[in-house]
Short mmCIF file of C-alpha atoms in Angstrom, two decimals:
data_model
loop_
_atom_site.label_atom_id
_atom_site.label_comp_id
_atom_site.label_asym_id
_atom_site.label_seq_id
_atom_site.Cartn_x
_atom_site.Cartn_y
_atom_site.Cartn_z
CA MET A 1130 -16.23 -3.81 11.62
CA ALA A 1131 -13.77 -4.80 13.92
CA ILE A 1132 -12.82 -7.97 17.01
CA GLU A 1133 -14.56 -7.12 20.05
CA LEU A 1134 -14.20 -8.74 23.21
CA LYS A 1135 -15.79 -7.90 26.37
CA ASN A 1136 -15.15 -9.10 29.85
CA ILE A 1137 -12.88 -11.94 28.62
CA SER A 1138 -10.58 -14.14 31.06
CA LYS A 1139 -9.09 -16.59 31.72
CA SER A 1140 -6.94 -18.49 34.02
CA PHE A 1141 -5.03 -22.15 33.86
CA GLY A 1142 -4.74 -23.49 36.80
CA GLY A 1143 -4.94 -21.01 40.35
CA VAL A 1144 -3.20 -18.72 37.70
CA HIS A 1145 -5.57 -15.94 36.23
CA ALA A 1146 -4.25 -15.40 32.45
CA LEU A 1147 -7.15 -12.33 31.65
CA SER A 1148 -8.70 -10.30 33.56
CA ASP A 1149 -11.92 -9.57 33.04
CA VAL A 1150 -10.17 -7.64 29.65
CA SER A 1151 -12.68 -5.51 26.72
CA LEU A 1152 -11.56 -4.39 23.78
CA THR A 1153 -11.40 -3.62 20.25
CA PHE A 1154 -9.70 -4.30 17.66
CA GLY A 1155 -10.36 -2.70 14.42
CA GLY A 1156 -10.21 0.66 11.87
CA GLY A 1157 -7.58 -0.85 9.49
CA LYS A 1158 -4.95 0.64 12.07
CA ILE A 1159 -2.06 -1.30 13.26
CA TYR A 1160 -2.66 -2.14 17.03
CA GLY A 1161 1.15 -2.89 19.32
CA LEU A 1162 0.03 -5.91 21.31
CA LEU A 1163 2.88 -4.96 24.33
CA GLY A 1164 3.35 -6.35 27.63
CA PRO A 1165 6.12 -8.52 30.17
CA ASN A 1166 6.41 -12.32 29.36
CA GLY A 1167 3.24 -14.06 31.05
CA ALA A 1168 1.27 -10.74 30.79
CA GLY A 1169 -0.67 -12.41 28.57
CA LYS A 1170 -0.24 -11.54 24.92
CA THR A 1171 -0.47 -14.79 23.62
CA THR A 1172 -3.64 -16.17 25.42
CA LEU A 1173 -5.81 -13.19 24.23
CA LEU A 1174 -4.06 -13.77 20.59
CA ASN A 1175 -5.48 -17.65 21.17
CA ILE A 1176 -8.81 -16.95 22.11
CA ILE A 1177 -9.75 -14.58 19.66
CA THR A 1178 -8.23 -17.05 16.61
CA ASN A 1179 -10.50 -20.17 18.69
CA ARG A 1180 -6.73 -21.50 19.44
CA LEU A 1181 -8.07 -21.94 23.15
CA TYR A 1182 -12.01 -21.08 25.15
CA ALA A 1183 -12.08 -18.41 27.24
CA ASP A 1184 -13.41 -18.98 30.54
CA SER A 1185 -15.90 -16.07 30.35
CA GLY A 1186 -16.43 -12.88 27.87
CA GLU A 1187 -17.31 -13.35 24.74
CA VAL A 1188 -15.79 -12.22 20.93
CA THR A 1189 -17.52 -10.94 18.09
CA ILE A 1190 -15.99 -10.34 14.78
CA ASP A 1191 -17.73 -8.03 12.32
CA GLY A 1192 -20.72 -9.01 15.12
CA GLU A 1193 -20.47 -12.05 15.09
CA ALA A 1194 -20.05 -14.19 17.80
CA ALA A 1195 -19.50 -17.57 19.48
CA PRO A 1196 -17.27 -20.84 18.76
CA GLY A 1197 -17.09 -22.56 15.90
CA ARG A 1198 -17.88 -18.73 13.86
CA ASP A 1199 -16.20 -20.19 11.04
CA ARG A 1200 -17.47 -18.06 8.64
CA ALA A 1201 -16.04 -15.22 11.48
CA LEU A 1202 -12.47 -16.70 11.00
CA GLY A 1203 -11.71 -16.37 8.02
CA LYS A 1204 -11.58 -12.73 8.10
CA VAL A 1205 -8.07 -13.43 10.75
CA TYR A 1206 -5.13 -14.67 9.96
CA MET A 1207 -2.28 -15.54 12.49
CA MET A 1208 1.03 -15.07 11.69
CA ALA A 1209 1.77 -19.46 12.25
CA GLU A 1210 4.15 -20.46 14.84
CA GLN A 1211 5.78 -22.84 12.64
CA ASN A 1212 5.78 -24.47 9.13
CA LEU A 1213 3.87 -27.56 9.16
CA PHE A 1214 4.06 -28.41 5.42
CA PRO A 1215 4.49 -31.40 4.48
CA GLU A 1216 8.99 -31.61 5.16
CA SER A 1217 9.18 -32.82 0.79
CA MET A 1218 7.15 -29.36 0.00
CA LYS A 1219 9.27 -26.61 -1.64
CA VAL A 1220 8.86 -23.34 -0.60
CA LYS A 1221 7.01 -21.96 -3.64
CA GLY A 1222 4.75 -25.30 -2.87
CA ALA A 1223 3.32 -23.96 0.23
CA LEU A 1224 2.71 -20.30 -1.25
CA LYS A 1225 0.67 -22.31 -3.62
CA VAL A 1226 -0.90 -24.38 -1.21
CA THR A 1227 -2.16 -21.56 0.95
CA ALA A 1228 -3.69 -20.15 -2.02
CA ASP A 1229 -5.17 -23.24 -2.65
CA PHE A 1230 -7.37 -22.76 0.51
CA LEU A 1231 -7.36 -19.33 1.76
CA PRO A 1232 -9.21 -16.90 -0.73
CA SER A 1233 -8.02 -14.18 0.18
CA PHE A 1234 -4.63 -14.78 -0.32
CA ASP A 1235 -2.33 -13.11 -2.63
CA LEU A 1236 0.05 -15.11 -4.50
CA GLU A 1237 1.01 -12.88 -6.68
CA LEU A 1238 2.23 -10.71 -3.91
CA ALA A 1239 4.13 -13.44 -1.76
CA MET A 1240 5.79 -14.35 -4.68
CA SER A 1241 7.19 -10.85 -5.01
CA LEU A 1242 7.76 -10.33 -1.39
CA ALA A 1243 9.74 -13.74 -1.46
CA LYS A 1244 12.21 -11.76 -4.00
CA LYS A 1245 12.41 -8.82 -2.08
CA PHE A 1246 13.10 -11.32 1.03
CA ASP A 1247 15.85 -13.64 -0.38
CA LEU A 1248 13.45 -16.28 -0.03
CA PRO A 1249 14.49 -19.76 -2.13
CA LEU A 1250 11.60 -20.26 -3.75
CA SER A 1251 13.46 -23.85 -4.90
CA LYS A 1252 14.01 -24.78 -1.51
CA LYS A 1253 12.84 -27.22 0.47
CA VAL A 1254 10.21 -26.32 3.65
CA LYS A 1255 12.03 -28.00 5.79
CA ALA A 1256 15.21 -27.28 4.68
CA LEU A 1257 15.38 -23.64 5.58
CA SER A 1258 16.69 -21.72 8.47
CA THR A 1259 15.40 -20.80 11.54
CA GLY A 1260 15.20 -17.35 10.00
CA TYR A 1261 13.89 -18.67 6.88
CA SER A 1262 11.24 -20.32 8.57
CA SER A 1263 10.03 -17.23 10.39
CA ILE A 1264 10.42 -15.04 6.84
CA LEU A 1265 8.45 -17.70 4.96
CA ARG A 1266 4.96 -17.23 8.09
CA LEU A 1267 5.54 -13.40 7.51
CA VAL A 1268 5.11 -14.03 3.68
CA LEU A 1269 2.32 -15.63 3.55
CA ALA A 1270 0.56 -13.36 6.96
CA LEU A 1271 1.51 -10.12 4.67
CA SER A 1272 0.03 -11.85 1.49
CA ALA A 1273 -2.80 -13.51 3.44
CA GLY A 1274 -5.61 -9.94 2.42
CA THR A 1275 -7.39 -10.97 5.18
CA PRO A 1276 -9.32 -7.70 6.90
CA TYR A 1277 -7.47 -8.28 10.19
CA VAL A 1278 -3.87 -10.10 10.15
CA ILE A 1279 -1.83 -11.09 13.95
CA PHE A 1280 1.48 -11.05 14.79
CA ASP A 1281 2.57 -13.29 17.42
CA GLU A 1282 6.57 -11.55 17.62
CA PRO A 1283 7.09 -12.08 14.41
CA VAL A 1284 11.12 -11.23 13.88
CA LEU A 1285 12.27 -12.89 16.82
CA GLY A 1286 15.34 -14.94 15.24
CA LEU A 1287 15.77 -11.73 12.39
CA ASP A 1288 18.69 -10.44 11.48
CA ALA A 1289 18.50 -6.15 11.62
CA GLN A 1290 18.12 -6.23 8.11
CA HIS A 1291 15.30 -8.98 7.29
CA ARG A 1292 13.37 -6.93 10.70
CA ASP A 1293 13.69 -3.60 8.38
CA ILE A 1294 12.51 -4.91 5.05
CA PHE A 1295 9.44 -6.63 7.43
CA TYR A 1296 8.64 -3.01 9.08
CA ARG A 1297 8.71 -1.45 5.73
CA LEU A 1298 7.00 -4.61 3.87
CA LEU A 1299 4.12 -4.17 7.28
CA MET A 1300 3.44 -0.30 6.35
CA GLU A 1301 3.39 -0.87 2.33
CA HIS A 1302 1.37 -3.25 2.31
CA CYS A 1303 -0.73 -3.51 6.30
CA GLY A 1304 -0.89 -0.14 6.36
CA GLY A 1305 -3.15 1.88 4.35
CA GLY A 1306 -6.45 1.57 6.28
CA GLU A 1307 -7.57 -1.72 4.67
CA GLN A 1308 -6.58 -4.03 7.62
CA THR A 1309 -6.96 -4.22 10.80
CA VAL A 1310 -3.29 -5.39 11.92
CA ILE A 1311 -2.05 -6.82 15.54
CA LEU A 1312 1.22 -6.68 16.42
CA SER A 1313 2.39 -8.32 19.90
CA THR A 1314 5.77 -7.30 19.88
CA HIS A 1315 9.00 -7.07 22.83
CA LEU A 1316 10.88 -4.68 20.19
CA ILE A 1317 8.80 -1.55 21.06
CA GLN A 1318 11.87 0.70 19.91
CA GLU A 1319 11.85 -0.81 16.70
CA ALA A 1320 7.85 -1.43 15.98
CA ALA A 1321 6.78 2.65 17.30
CA PRO A 1322 6.66 4.04 14.15
CA LEU A 1323 4.55 1.74 12.17
CA ILE A 1324 1.89 1.07 16.00
CA GLU A 1325 -1.20 3.48 15.74
CA HIS A 1326 -2.65 2.38 18.89
CA ALA A 1327 -1.13 0.38 22.08
CA VAL A 1328 -2.78 -1.77 23.86
CA ILE A 1329 -0.70 -2.45 27.03
CA ILE A 1330 -0.70 -5.65 29.65
CA LYS A 1331 0.51 -6.94 32.44
CA GLY A 1332 -0.71 -9.76 34.93
CA GLY A 1333 -3.68 -9.91 32.58
CA LYS A 1334 -4.61 -7.04 33.02
CA ILE A 1335 -5.15 -4.36 30.62
CA LEU A 1336 -3.13 -1.22 31.80
CA ARG A 1337 -3.54 1.21 28.77
CA ASP A 1338 -5.77 1.28 25.85
CA ALA A 1339 -5.43 4.84 23.79
CA SER A 1340 -3.78 6.29 20.93
CA ALA A 1341 0.44 5.84 20.88
CA GLU A 1342 0.04 9.45 20.18
CA ALA A 1343 -2.32 10.33 23.17
CA LEU A 1344 0.17 7.47 25.40
CA THR A 1345 3.32 9.75 24.39
CA GLY A 1346 2.14 13.08 23.81
CA ALA A 1347 0.94 12.53 28.06
CA ALA A 1348 4.16 12.32 29.52
CA HIS A 1349 7.63 14.53 28.90
CA THR A 1350 11.67 13.72 30.58
CA VAL A 1351 13.71 16.18 31.86
CA THR A 1352 17.24 16.12 32.64
CA GLY A 1353 19.45 18.04 33.93
CA PRO A 1354 21.08 18.53 37.97
CA ALA A 1355 19.75 16.69 39.92
CA GLY A 1356 18.61 19.61 41.97
CA LEU A 1357 17.20 21.68 39.19
CA VAL A 1358 14.98 17.85 38.12
CA ASP A 1359 13.65 18.34 41.69
CA GLY A 1360 12.63 21.45 41.84
CA TYR A 1361 10.99 20.72 37.90
CA THR A 1362 9.33 17.93 38.75
CA ALA A 1363 7.98 18.94 43.19
CA GLY A 1364 4.32 18.31 42.81
CA ARG A 1365 4.54 16.51 39.75
CA LYS A 1366 3.42 12.75 39.50
CA LEU A 1367 6.78 10.91 38.37
CA LEU A 1368 6.37 7.40 35.84
CA SER A 1369 10.07 6.64 37.40
CA GLU A 1370 12.92 8.48 36.90
CA THR A 1371 17.12 7.64 37.42
CA ALA A 1372 20.40 9.27 38.47
CA ILE A 1373 23.93 9.12 37.81
CA GLY A 1374 26.68 11.42 39.68
CA GLY A 1375 24.94 14.32 39.76
CA LEU A 1376 22.96 14.44 36.87
CA LYS A 1377 19.25 12.92 37.36
CA THR A 1378 16.63 12.06 34.34
CA ALA A 1379 13.11 11.93 35.60
CA CYS A 1380 9.83 10.35 32.85
CA VAL A 1381 6.91 13.96 33.65
CA GLU A 1382 3.09 12.52 33.29
CA GLY A 1383 1.47 15.87 31.88
CA GLU A 1384 3.26 18.16 29.04
CA PRO A 1385 6.03 20.19 30.41
CA ASP A 1386 5.71 24.11 31.65
CA ALA A 1387 5.39 27.01 28.89
CA ARG A 1388 9.12 28.18 30.19
CA ILE A 1389 12.32 25.69 30.69
CA PRO A 1390 14.48 27.10 33.19
CA ALA A 1391 17.74 27.09 32.80
CA GLY A 1392 20.28 24.02 32.67
CA LEU A 1393 17.64 21.45 32.08
CA GLU A 1394 16.52 19.51 28.67
CA ILE A 1395 13.01 19.12 28.02
CA SER A 1396 12.16 15.43 25.54
CA PRO A 1397 9.13 14.00 23.99
CA MET A 1398 8.75 9.80 25.48
CA GLY A 1399 8.76 7.59 23.32
CA LEU A 1400 6.61 4.41 23.75
CA GLN A 1401 9.51 2.33 24.73
CA ASP A 1402 10.27 5.16 26.97
CA TYR A 1403 6.73 4.83 27.94
CA PHE A 1404 6.18 1.29 28.65
CA ILE A 1405 9.26 1.19 31.07
CA SER A 1406 8.12 4.01 33.22
CA LEU A 1407 4.63 2.41 33.31
CA MET A 1408 5.79 -1.23 34.10
CA ASN A 1409 8.07 0.56 36.95
CA GLU A 1410 5.46 2.12 38.10
CA GLU A 1411 3.27 -1.30 38.21
CA ASP A 1412 6.08 -2.64 39.82
CA VAL A 1413 6.52 -0.96 42.87
CA LYS A 1414 2.82 -0.77 43.40
#
């Protein structure tokens, strides 16, 4: 059971937003969809949810294909970009209306999550601040109960405390293996502990599609005096390097040597460091 994209391409005018993209999202994992602005992330998500149609290729949801796959689309909830409820509707009413239209929606859970976020249930939706308007959409998505839940830049406009609450609730309610989550975000460092599988996209092309553990385990950083670092990295593939004064830090593909020369510090590469190094490498090409 999975969302499968096969050879998806999409252009806007003469600009290729997606080029022959093939991906699978499933297995109850939390996927990180990572890429710079304009990489094609939102276009990809909109094609999955039928908000856009691909120029070529096929999307299937649990094996069901073709535009108009209404039953299959009922298994996917994508966090809305804005609240479209009537201006006079209160937050509590918005939760109840969603429960009426979405059979899998857990109203009791939504009420509980609203309390954890301090979301005022008696306030009109139109009167919510930008941050709380985003929180309402988060609560709806976290409570959707569908097999697939999609978040596109979900924490924009949220303060650090509310972002932390969201990440914890996402793990608690969507990270148990029963739901597959696609999380598109620029805040990689914050989201990294949640991400089990990373899809890295740039210029409409998939650069990496692998478990986060495999990606971060495939490289490491070495820091120390420039001469020692240069000696250590000789003959290795460098993802990136920076120098300040006489010190240098290099991101190196592959596992570290069993014996590390004195004066060098070796550390595992985090997902954000890997992403930045990969983007820098692609920019040089």
